[in-house]
Coordinates of C-alpha atoms in Angstrom, one line a residue:
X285 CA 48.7 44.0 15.7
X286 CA 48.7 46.7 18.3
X287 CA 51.2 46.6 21.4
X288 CA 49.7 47.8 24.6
X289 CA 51.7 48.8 27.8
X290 CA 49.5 48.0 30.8
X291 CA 50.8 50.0 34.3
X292 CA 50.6 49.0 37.5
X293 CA 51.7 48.8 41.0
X294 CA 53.7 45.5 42.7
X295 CA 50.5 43.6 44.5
X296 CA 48.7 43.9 41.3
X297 CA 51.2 42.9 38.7
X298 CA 51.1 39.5 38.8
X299 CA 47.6 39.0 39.2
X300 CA 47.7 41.6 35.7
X301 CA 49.9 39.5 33.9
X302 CA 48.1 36.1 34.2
X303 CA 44.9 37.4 33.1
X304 CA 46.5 38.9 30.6
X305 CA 48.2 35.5 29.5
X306 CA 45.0 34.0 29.9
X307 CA 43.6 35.9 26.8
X308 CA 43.1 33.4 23.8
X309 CA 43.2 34.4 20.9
X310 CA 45.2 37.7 21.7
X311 CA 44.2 40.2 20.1
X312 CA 47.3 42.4 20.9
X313 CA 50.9 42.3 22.0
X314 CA 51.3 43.5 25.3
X315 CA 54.0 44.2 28.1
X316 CA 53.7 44.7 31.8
X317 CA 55.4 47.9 33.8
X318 CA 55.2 47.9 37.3
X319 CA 56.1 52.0 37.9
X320 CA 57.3 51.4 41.8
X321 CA 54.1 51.8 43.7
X322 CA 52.0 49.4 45.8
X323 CA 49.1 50.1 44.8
X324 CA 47.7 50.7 41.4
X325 CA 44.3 52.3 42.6
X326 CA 46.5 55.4 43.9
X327 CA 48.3 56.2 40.6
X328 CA 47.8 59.4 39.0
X329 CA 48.9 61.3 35.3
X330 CA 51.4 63.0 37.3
X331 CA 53.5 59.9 38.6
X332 CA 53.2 58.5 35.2
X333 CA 54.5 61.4 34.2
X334 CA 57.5 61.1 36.1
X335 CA 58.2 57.7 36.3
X336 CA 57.4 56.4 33.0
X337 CA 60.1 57.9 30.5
X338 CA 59.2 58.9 27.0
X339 CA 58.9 57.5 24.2
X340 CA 57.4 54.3 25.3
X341 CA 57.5 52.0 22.4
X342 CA 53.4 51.1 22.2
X343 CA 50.4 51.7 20.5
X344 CA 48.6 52.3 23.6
X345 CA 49.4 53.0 26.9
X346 CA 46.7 51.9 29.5
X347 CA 46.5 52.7 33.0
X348 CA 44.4 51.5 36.2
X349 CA 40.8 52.0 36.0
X350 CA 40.6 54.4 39.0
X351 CA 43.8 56.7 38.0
X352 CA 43.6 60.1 37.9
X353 CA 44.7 62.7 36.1
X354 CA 44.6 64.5 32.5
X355 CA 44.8 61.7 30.3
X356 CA 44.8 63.7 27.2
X357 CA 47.8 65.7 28.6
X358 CA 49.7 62.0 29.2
X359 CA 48.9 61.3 25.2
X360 CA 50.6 64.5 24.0
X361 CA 53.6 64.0 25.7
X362 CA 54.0 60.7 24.9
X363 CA 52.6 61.2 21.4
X364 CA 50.3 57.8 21.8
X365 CA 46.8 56.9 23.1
X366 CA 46.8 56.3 26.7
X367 CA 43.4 54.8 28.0
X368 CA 42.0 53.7 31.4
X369 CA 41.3 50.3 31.6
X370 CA 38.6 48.8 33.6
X371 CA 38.3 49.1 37.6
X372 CA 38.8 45.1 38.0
X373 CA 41.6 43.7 36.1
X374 CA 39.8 40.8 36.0
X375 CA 37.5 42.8 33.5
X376 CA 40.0 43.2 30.9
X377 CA 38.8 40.5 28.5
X378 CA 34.8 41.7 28.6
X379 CA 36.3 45.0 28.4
X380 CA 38.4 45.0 25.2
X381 CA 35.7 42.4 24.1
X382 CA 33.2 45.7 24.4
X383 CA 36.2 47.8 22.9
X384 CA 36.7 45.7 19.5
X385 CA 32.3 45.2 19.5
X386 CA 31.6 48.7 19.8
X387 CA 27.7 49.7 20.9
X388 CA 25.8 52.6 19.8
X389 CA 23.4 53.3 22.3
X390 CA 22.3 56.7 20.6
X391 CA 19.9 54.9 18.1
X392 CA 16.6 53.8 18.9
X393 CA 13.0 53.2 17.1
X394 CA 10.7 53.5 20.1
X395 CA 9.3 56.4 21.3
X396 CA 7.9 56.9 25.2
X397 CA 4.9 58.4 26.2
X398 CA 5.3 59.2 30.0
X399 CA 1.8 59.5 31.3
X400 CA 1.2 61.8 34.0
X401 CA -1.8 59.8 35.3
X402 CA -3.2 62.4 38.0
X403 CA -3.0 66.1 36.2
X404 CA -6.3 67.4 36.7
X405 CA -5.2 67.0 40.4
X406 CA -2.3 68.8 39.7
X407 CA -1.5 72.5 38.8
X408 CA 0.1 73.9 36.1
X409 CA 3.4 74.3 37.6
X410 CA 3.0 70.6 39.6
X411 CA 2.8 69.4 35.9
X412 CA 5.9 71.1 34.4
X413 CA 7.4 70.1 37.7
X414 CA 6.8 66.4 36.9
X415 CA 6.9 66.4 33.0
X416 CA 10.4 67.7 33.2
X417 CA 11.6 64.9 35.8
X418 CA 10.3 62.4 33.0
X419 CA 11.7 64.1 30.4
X420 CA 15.3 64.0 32.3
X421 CA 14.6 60.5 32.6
X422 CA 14.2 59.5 28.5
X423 CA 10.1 60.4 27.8
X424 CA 9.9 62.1 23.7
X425 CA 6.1 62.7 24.8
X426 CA 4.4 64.3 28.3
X427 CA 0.8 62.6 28.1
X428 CA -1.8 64.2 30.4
X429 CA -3.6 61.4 31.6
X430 CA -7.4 62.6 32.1
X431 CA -9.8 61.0 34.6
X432 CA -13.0 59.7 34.4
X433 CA -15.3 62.1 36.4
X434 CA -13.4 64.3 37.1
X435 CA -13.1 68.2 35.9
X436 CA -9.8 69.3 34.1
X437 CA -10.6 73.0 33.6
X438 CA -6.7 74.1 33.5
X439 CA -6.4 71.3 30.5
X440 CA -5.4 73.8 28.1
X441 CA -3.5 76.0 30.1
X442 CA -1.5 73.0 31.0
X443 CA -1.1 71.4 27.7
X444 CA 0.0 75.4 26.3
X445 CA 3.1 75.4 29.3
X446 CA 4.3 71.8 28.6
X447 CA 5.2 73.2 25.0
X448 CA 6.4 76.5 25.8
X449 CA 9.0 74.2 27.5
X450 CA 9.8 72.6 24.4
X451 CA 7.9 69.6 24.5
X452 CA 6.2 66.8 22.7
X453 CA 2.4 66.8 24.6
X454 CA -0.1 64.5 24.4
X455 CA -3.6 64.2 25.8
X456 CA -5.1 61.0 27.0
X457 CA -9.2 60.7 27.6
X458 CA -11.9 58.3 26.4
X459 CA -14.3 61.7 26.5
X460 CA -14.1 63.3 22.9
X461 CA -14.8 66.5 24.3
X462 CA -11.2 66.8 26.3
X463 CA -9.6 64.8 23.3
X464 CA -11.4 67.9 21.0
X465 CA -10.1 70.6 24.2
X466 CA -6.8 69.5 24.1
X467 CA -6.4 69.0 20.4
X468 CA -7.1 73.0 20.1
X469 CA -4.4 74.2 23.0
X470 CA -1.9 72.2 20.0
X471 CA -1.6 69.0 21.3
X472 CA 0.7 66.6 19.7
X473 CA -1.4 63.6 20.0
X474 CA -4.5 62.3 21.2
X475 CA -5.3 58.5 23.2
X476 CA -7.1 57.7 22.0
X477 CA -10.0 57.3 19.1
X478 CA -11.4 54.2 18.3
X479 CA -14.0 53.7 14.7
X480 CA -16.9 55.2 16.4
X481 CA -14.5 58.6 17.8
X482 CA -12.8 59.1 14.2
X483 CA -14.6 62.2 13.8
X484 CA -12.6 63.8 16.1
X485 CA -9.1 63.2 14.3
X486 CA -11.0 65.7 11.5
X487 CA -11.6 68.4 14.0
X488 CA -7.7 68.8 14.8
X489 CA -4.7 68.4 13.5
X490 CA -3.0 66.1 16.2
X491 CA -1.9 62.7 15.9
X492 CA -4.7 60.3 16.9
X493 CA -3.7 56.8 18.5
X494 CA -6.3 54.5 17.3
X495 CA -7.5 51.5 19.7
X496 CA -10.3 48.9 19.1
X497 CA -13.7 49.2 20.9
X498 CA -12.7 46.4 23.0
X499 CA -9.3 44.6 23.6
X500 CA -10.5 41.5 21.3
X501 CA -12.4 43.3 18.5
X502 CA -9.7 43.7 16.1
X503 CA -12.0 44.0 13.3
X504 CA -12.8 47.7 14.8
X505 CA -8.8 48.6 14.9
X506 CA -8.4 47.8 11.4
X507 CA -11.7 49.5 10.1
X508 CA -9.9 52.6 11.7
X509 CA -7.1 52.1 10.1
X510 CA -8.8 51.8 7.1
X511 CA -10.9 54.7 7.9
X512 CA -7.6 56.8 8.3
X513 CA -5.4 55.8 5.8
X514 CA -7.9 56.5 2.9
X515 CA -8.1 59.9 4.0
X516 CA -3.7 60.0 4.2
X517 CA -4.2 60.8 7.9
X518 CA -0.8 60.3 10.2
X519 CA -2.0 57.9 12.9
X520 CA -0.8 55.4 15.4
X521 CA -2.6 51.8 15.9
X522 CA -2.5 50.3 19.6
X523 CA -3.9 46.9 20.0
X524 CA -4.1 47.1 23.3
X525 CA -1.5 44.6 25.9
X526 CA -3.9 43.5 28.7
X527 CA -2.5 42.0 32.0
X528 CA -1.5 38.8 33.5
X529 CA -3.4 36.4 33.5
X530 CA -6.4 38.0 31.6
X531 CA -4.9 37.9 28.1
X532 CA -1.3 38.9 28.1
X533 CA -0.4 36.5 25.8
X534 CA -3.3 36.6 23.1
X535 CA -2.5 40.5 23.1
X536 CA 1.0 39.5 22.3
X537 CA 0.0 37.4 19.7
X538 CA -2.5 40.5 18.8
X539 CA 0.4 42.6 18.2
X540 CA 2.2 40.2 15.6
X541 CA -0.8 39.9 13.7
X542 CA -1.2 43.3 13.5
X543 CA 2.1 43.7 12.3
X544 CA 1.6 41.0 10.0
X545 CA -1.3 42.5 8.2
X546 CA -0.1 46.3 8.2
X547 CA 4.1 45.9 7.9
X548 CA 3.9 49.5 7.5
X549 CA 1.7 51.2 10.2
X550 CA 3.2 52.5 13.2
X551 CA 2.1 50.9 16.4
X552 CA 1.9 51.5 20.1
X553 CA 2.0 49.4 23.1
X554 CA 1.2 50.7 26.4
X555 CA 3.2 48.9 28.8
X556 CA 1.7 49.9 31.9
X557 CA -0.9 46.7 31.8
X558 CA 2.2 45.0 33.1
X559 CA 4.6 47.3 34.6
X560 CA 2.3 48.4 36.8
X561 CA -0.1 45.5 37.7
X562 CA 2.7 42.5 38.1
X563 CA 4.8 42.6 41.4
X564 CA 8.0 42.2 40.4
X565 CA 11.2 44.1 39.2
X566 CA 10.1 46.2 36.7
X567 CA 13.4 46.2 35.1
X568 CA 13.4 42.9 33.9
X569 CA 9.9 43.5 32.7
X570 CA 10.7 46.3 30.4
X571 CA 13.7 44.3 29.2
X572 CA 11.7 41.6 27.8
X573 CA 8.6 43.9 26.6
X574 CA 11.0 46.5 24.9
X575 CA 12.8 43.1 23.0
X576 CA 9.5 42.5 21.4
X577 CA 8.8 45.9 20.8
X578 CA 12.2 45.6 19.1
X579 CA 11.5 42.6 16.9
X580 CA 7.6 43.6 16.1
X581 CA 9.6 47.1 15.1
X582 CA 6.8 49.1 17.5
X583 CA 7.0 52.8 17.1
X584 CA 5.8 54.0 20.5
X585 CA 5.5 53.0 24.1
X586 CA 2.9 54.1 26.7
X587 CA 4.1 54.3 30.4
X588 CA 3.9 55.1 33.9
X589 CA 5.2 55.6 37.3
X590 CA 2.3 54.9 40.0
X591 CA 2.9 52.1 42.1
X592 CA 6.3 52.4 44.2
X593 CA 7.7 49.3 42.5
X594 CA 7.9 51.2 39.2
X595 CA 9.0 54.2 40.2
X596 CA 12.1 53.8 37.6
X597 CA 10.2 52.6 34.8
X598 CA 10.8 55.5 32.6
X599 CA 14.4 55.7 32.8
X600 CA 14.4 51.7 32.2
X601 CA 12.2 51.8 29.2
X602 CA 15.1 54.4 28.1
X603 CA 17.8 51.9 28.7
X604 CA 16.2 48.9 27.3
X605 CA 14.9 50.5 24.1
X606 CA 18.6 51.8 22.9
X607 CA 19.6 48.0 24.7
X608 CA 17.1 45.9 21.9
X609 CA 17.5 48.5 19.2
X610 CA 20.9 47.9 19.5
X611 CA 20.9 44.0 19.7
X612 CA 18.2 44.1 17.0
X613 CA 20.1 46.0 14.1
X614 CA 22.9 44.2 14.8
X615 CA 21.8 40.6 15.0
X616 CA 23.0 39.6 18.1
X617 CA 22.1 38.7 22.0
X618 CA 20.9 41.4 24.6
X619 CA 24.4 40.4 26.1
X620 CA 27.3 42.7 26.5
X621 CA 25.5 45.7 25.7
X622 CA 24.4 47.6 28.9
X623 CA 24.3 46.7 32.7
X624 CA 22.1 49.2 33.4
X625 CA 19.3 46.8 33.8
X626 CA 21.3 44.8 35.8
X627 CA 19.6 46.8 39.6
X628 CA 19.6 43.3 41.4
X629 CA 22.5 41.0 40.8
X630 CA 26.1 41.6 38.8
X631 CA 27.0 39.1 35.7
X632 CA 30.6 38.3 37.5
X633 CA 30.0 39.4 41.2
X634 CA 32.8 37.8 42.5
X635 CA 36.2 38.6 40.6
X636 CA 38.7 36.9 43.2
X637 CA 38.3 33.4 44.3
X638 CA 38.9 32.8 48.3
X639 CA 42.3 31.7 47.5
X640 CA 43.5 34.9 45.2
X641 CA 42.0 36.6 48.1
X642 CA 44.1 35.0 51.1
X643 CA 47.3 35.2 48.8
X644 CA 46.5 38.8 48.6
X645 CA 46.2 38.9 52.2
X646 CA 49.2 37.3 52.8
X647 CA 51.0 39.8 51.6
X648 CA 50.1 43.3 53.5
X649 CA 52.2 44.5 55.7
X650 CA 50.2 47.4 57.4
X651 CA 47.3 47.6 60.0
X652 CA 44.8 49.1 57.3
X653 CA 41.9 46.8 57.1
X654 CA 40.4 45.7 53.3
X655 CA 37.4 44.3 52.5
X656 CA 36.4 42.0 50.0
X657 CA 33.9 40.1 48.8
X658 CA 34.2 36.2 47.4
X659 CA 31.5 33.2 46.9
X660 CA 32.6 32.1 50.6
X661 CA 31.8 35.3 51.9
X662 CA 33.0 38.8 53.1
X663 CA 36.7 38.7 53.6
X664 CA 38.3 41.3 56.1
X665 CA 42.3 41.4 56.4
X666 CA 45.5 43.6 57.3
X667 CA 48.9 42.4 59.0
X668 CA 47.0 41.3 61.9
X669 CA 44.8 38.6 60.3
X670 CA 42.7 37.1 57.7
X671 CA 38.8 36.4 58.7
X672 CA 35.7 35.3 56.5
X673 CA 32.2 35.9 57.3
X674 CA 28.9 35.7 56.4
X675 CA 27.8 39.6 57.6
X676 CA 28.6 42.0 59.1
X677 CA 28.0 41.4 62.8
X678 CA 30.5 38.3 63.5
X679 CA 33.6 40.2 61.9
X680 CA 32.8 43.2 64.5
X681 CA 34.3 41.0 68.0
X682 CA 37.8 41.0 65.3
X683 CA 38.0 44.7 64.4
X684 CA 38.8 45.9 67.5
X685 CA 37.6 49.1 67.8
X686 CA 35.7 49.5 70.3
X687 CA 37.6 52.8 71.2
X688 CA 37.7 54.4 67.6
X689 CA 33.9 55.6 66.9
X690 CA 34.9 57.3 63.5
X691 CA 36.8 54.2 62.0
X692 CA 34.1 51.9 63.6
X693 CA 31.4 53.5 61.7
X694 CA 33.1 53.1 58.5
X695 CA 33.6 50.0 58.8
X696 CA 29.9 49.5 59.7
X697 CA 29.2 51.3 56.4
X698 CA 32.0 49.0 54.2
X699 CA 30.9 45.9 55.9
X700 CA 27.2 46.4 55.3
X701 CA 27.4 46.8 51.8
X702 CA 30.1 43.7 51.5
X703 CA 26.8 41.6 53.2
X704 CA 24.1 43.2 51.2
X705 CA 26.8 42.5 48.0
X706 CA 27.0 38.9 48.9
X707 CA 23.8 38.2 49.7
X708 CA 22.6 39.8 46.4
X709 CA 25.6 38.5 44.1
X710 CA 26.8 42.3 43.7
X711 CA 30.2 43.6 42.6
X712 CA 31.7 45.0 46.0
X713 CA 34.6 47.9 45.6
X714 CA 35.7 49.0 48.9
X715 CA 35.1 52.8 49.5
X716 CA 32.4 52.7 46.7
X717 CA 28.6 52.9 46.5
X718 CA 27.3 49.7 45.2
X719 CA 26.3 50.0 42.1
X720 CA 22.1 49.6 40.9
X721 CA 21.8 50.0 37.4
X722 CA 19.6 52.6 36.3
X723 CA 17.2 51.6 39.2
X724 CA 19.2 54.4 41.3
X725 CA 20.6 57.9 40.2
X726 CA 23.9 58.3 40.3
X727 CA 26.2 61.4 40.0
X728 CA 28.8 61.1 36.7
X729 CA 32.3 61.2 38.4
X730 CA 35.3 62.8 36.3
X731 CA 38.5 61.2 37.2
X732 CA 40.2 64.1 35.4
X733 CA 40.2 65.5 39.2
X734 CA 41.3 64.5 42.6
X735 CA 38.5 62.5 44.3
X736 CA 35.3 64.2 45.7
X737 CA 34.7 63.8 49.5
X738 CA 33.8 60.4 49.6
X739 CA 30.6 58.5 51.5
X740 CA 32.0 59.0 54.9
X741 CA 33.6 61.8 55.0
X742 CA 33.1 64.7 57.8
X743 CA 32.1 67.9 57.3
X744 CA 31.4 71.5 58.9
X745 CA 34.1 71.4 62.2
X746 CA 34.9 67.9 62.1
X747 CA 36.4 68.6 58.8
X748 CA 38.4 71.8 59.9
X749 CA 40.0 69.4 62.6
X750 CA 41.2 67.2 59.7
X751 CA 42.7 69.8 57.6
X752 CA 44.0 71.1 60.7
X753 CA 46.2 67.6 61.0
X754 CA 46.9 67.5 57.1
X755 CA 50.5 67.7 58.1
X756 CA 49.9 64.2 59.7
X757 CA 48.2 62.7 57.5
X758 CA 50.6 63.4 54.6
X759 CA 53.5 61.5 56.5
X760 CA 50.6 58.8 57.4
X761 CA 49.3 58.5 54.0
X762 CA 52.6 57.9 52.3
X763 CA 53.4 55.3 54.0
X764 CA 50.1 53.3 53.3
X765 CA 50.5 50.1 51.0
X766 CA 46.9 49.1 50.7
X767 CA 46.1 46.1 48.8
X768 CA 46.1 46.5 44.9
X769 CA 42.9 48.6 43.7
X770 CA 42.7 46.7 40.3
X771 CA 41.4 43.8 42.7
X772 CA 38.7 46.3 43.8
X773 CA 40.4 46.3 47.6
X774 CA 42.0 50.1 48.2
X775 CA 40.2 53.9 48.7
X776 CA 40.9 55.8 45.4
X777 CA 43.5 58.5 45.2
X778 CA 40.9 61.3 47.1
X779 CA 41.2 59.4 50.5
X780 CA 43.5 56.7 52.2
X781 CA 43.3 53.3 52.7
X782 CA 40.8 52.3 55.8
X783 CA 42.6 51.3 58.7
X784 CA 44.4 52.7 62.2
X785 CA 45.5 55.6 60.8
X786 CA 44.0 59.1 62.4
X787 CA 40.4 59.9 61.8
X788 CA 42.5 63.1 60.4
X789 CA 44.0 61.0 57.4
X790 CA 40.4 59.5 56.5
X791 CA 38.6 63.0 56.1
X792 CA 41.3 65.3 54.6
X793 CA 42.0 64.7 50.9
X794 CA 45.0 62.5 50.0
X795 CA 47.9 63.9 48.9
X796 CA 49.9 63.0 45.8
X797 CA 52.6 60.6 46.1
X798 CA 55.6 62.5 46.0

């Protein structure tokens, strides 16, 4: 059985070891080393380096979540694995849960078509403009969505630049003749022929997507079929998924029979029916739609981006695809896998009970204020006092700052997210961006290097008066003892702790522990 050293500072390490105690069955030995620092958040490779001698007698060494440093560098010189844990200690179960149940999110079976519903109102460039966002975002396939009545002379120039860039086109008309247009610039695939357009598919050599003549005339889609597979023509089938409440759930049922009678045919859905015409997070949609697509094995997805409320529906039909393929091949729940579809609420929003919280509180010692979050409410403490609201507004008479406009506004900042995280049933991390899923873009941070500027940091002259006072802020920030960031309470390493100190010490980079 392994043996894992865990690090940490003094506020955190009890809270560390009785989670740690509370793991049944273990499924490793494990010791606790509090280094001599407060807080665990501000660790860094560099202290450990110093303050942890070699060899440490382990398997693994693990560190905070939020430490930073050159991990790799730490490993050599100790000649063992050391590993970030999670940013919560009260994550460690779920996360060595996710360690010993390892996902490949790589893999998937389904294939999306992004349609690009408005190109022949676009130009060229407008397309490759937009075919390369959805392509960033997960699409294998660019479909050019004509429109009825409308002239698309640039059709062929456009579908030409879309595979100079290296991409998989598709053309998408009920008119034969743009189907035939597009076909000839070397179009991937065409949506789509039904038995009485077959003659097209003979004309060209792209992929045709076959549909029935109407929604309920099945017969039609497997006469096509029929029509193609005699001749040993590639094809996909797409029964078609109509809306709610006008036959979502016979074209379900549409879909297994289809699957049923043809266990071998590759099949499409277009998922824009729903996506598109129900009012409602569109990340929960795709989550169930792409689990059936999972189990009914579907090939290829058709989708959109038009109304505002699925404005993310690409990059969630990314997520949810590798999310069901994975759960699917491996016989198991959509659970554990991903949070990425999590935009709204968080699984365990609330990692410290109101009492963990008020023992935590009891025991700071500086002016620095911390926010948390709990079921109760926001929490705001430092030496000074303890207070528990609802929002934002009735902690503001306690803050006292009425004189300190920099400090005020971050606070404003922290203490609106900490409402919108309660309200919502949100993880809340003091000095961090609350955290959407894939429902918001958000930049990979390396924590291989000192902190970036964070969310309120000054800039232009306001920042040259703060590295003007680095000096200050130095002394300042070493004597900080913010609460322990493995509770999700104190600024990582890049800034210091909220509080009284200088507007100086919250805009200039914080220095290394010495």
């Amino acid at each position: 059985m392994d043996h894992l050293v865990f690090l940490t500072g003094r506020l955190a390490e009890p809270a560390l070891r009785r989670v740690l105690a509370s793991m049944q069955p273990p499924s490793f030995t494990w010791e606790v080393r509090e280094i001599g620092m407060q807080v665990a958040a501000l660790m860094t490779a560099d202290m450990i380096r110093r303050r942890v001698p070699a060899p440490v007698a382990a398997s693994r060494i693990i560190v905070p979540g939020r430490c930073r440093g050159d991990l790799d560098a730490l490993a050599v010189h100790y000649g063992i694995p050391v590993e970030r844990g999670p940013e919560d200690l009260k994550d460690i179960p779920q996360h060595f849960k996710h360690a010993a149940q390892a996902t490949d999110l790589s893999r998937y079976r389904t294939r999306i078509f992004a349609e690009i519903v408005d190109a022949p109102r676009l130009d060229v460039a407008g397309i490759v403009e937009r075919a390369r966002r959805h392509a960033r975002d997960g699409a294998d396939v660019i479909d050019l969505g004509c429109l009825p009545s409308t002239d698309f002379p640039h059709l062929e120039d456009a579908v030409r630049a879309l595979k100079a860039e290296g991409l998989t086109v598709s053309v998408d008309s009920l008119d034969p003749q743009e189907l035939l247009r597009g076909g000839r610039a070397g179009a991937d695939y065409l949506l789509s022929l039904n038995i009485d357009t077959l003659w097209v598919a003979d004309e060209v050599a792209a992929t045709p997507i076959l549909i029935p003549r109407e929604p309920s005339d099945t017969a039609s889609l497997h006469a096509a079929i029929d029509a193609l597979r005699a001749k040993g023509r590639d094809f996909i089938a797409d029964p078609i998924l109509d809306p709610i409440p006008f036959g979502f759930t016979r074209s379900v049922v549409r879909y297994q029979a289809l699957r049923d009678a043809y266990p071998d045919v590759k099949i499409m859905m277009g998922v824009g029916n729903v996506t598109e015409l129900t009012e409602a997070d569109t990340s929960g949609i795709n989550a169930v739609l792409f689990g059936m697509c999972a189990e009914l094995e579907i090939d290829a997805v058709l989708t959109t981006q038009v109304s505002g409320h699925a404005r993310r529906a690409i990059r969630e039909a990314d997520v949810a695809r590798r999310m069901m393929f994975a759960a699917w091949s491996q016989s198991r729940l959509p659970k554990g896998i991903s949070d990425e579809l999590l935009t709204t609420h968080a699984k365990r929003p609330f990692p410290d009970t109101p009492a963990e919280i008020t023992v935590t509180a009891q025991s700071v010692r500086d002016p620095n204020f911390r926010v948390q979050v709990a079921e109760d409410g926001v929490h705001v403490y430092n030496r000074d006092g303890h207070r528990t609201a609802p929002d934002a507004f009735a902690h503001w008479p306690g803050l006292g700052l009425e004189g300190d406009g920099s400090h005020a506004f971050y606070m404003g900042v922290e203490l609106a997210r900490a409402e919108i995280a309660f309200q919502l049933g949100k993880r809340y991390v003091q000095d961090q961006p609350l955290r959407w899923g894939c429902a918001v873009e958000r930049e990979a941070e390396s924590l291989d290097a000192w902190c970036a500027p964070g969310t309120t940091m000054k800039t232009g002259a306001a920042r040259a008066e703060a590295l003007a006072a680095r000096a200050e802020a130095v002394s300042a920030a070493a004597s900080v003892a913010a609460a322990p960031a493995d509770s999700g309470l104190a600024a990582a390493p890049g800034r210091p702790a909220p509080g009284h100190a200088p507007a100086a010490d919250r805009a200039a980079p914080n220095p290394q522990e010495n």
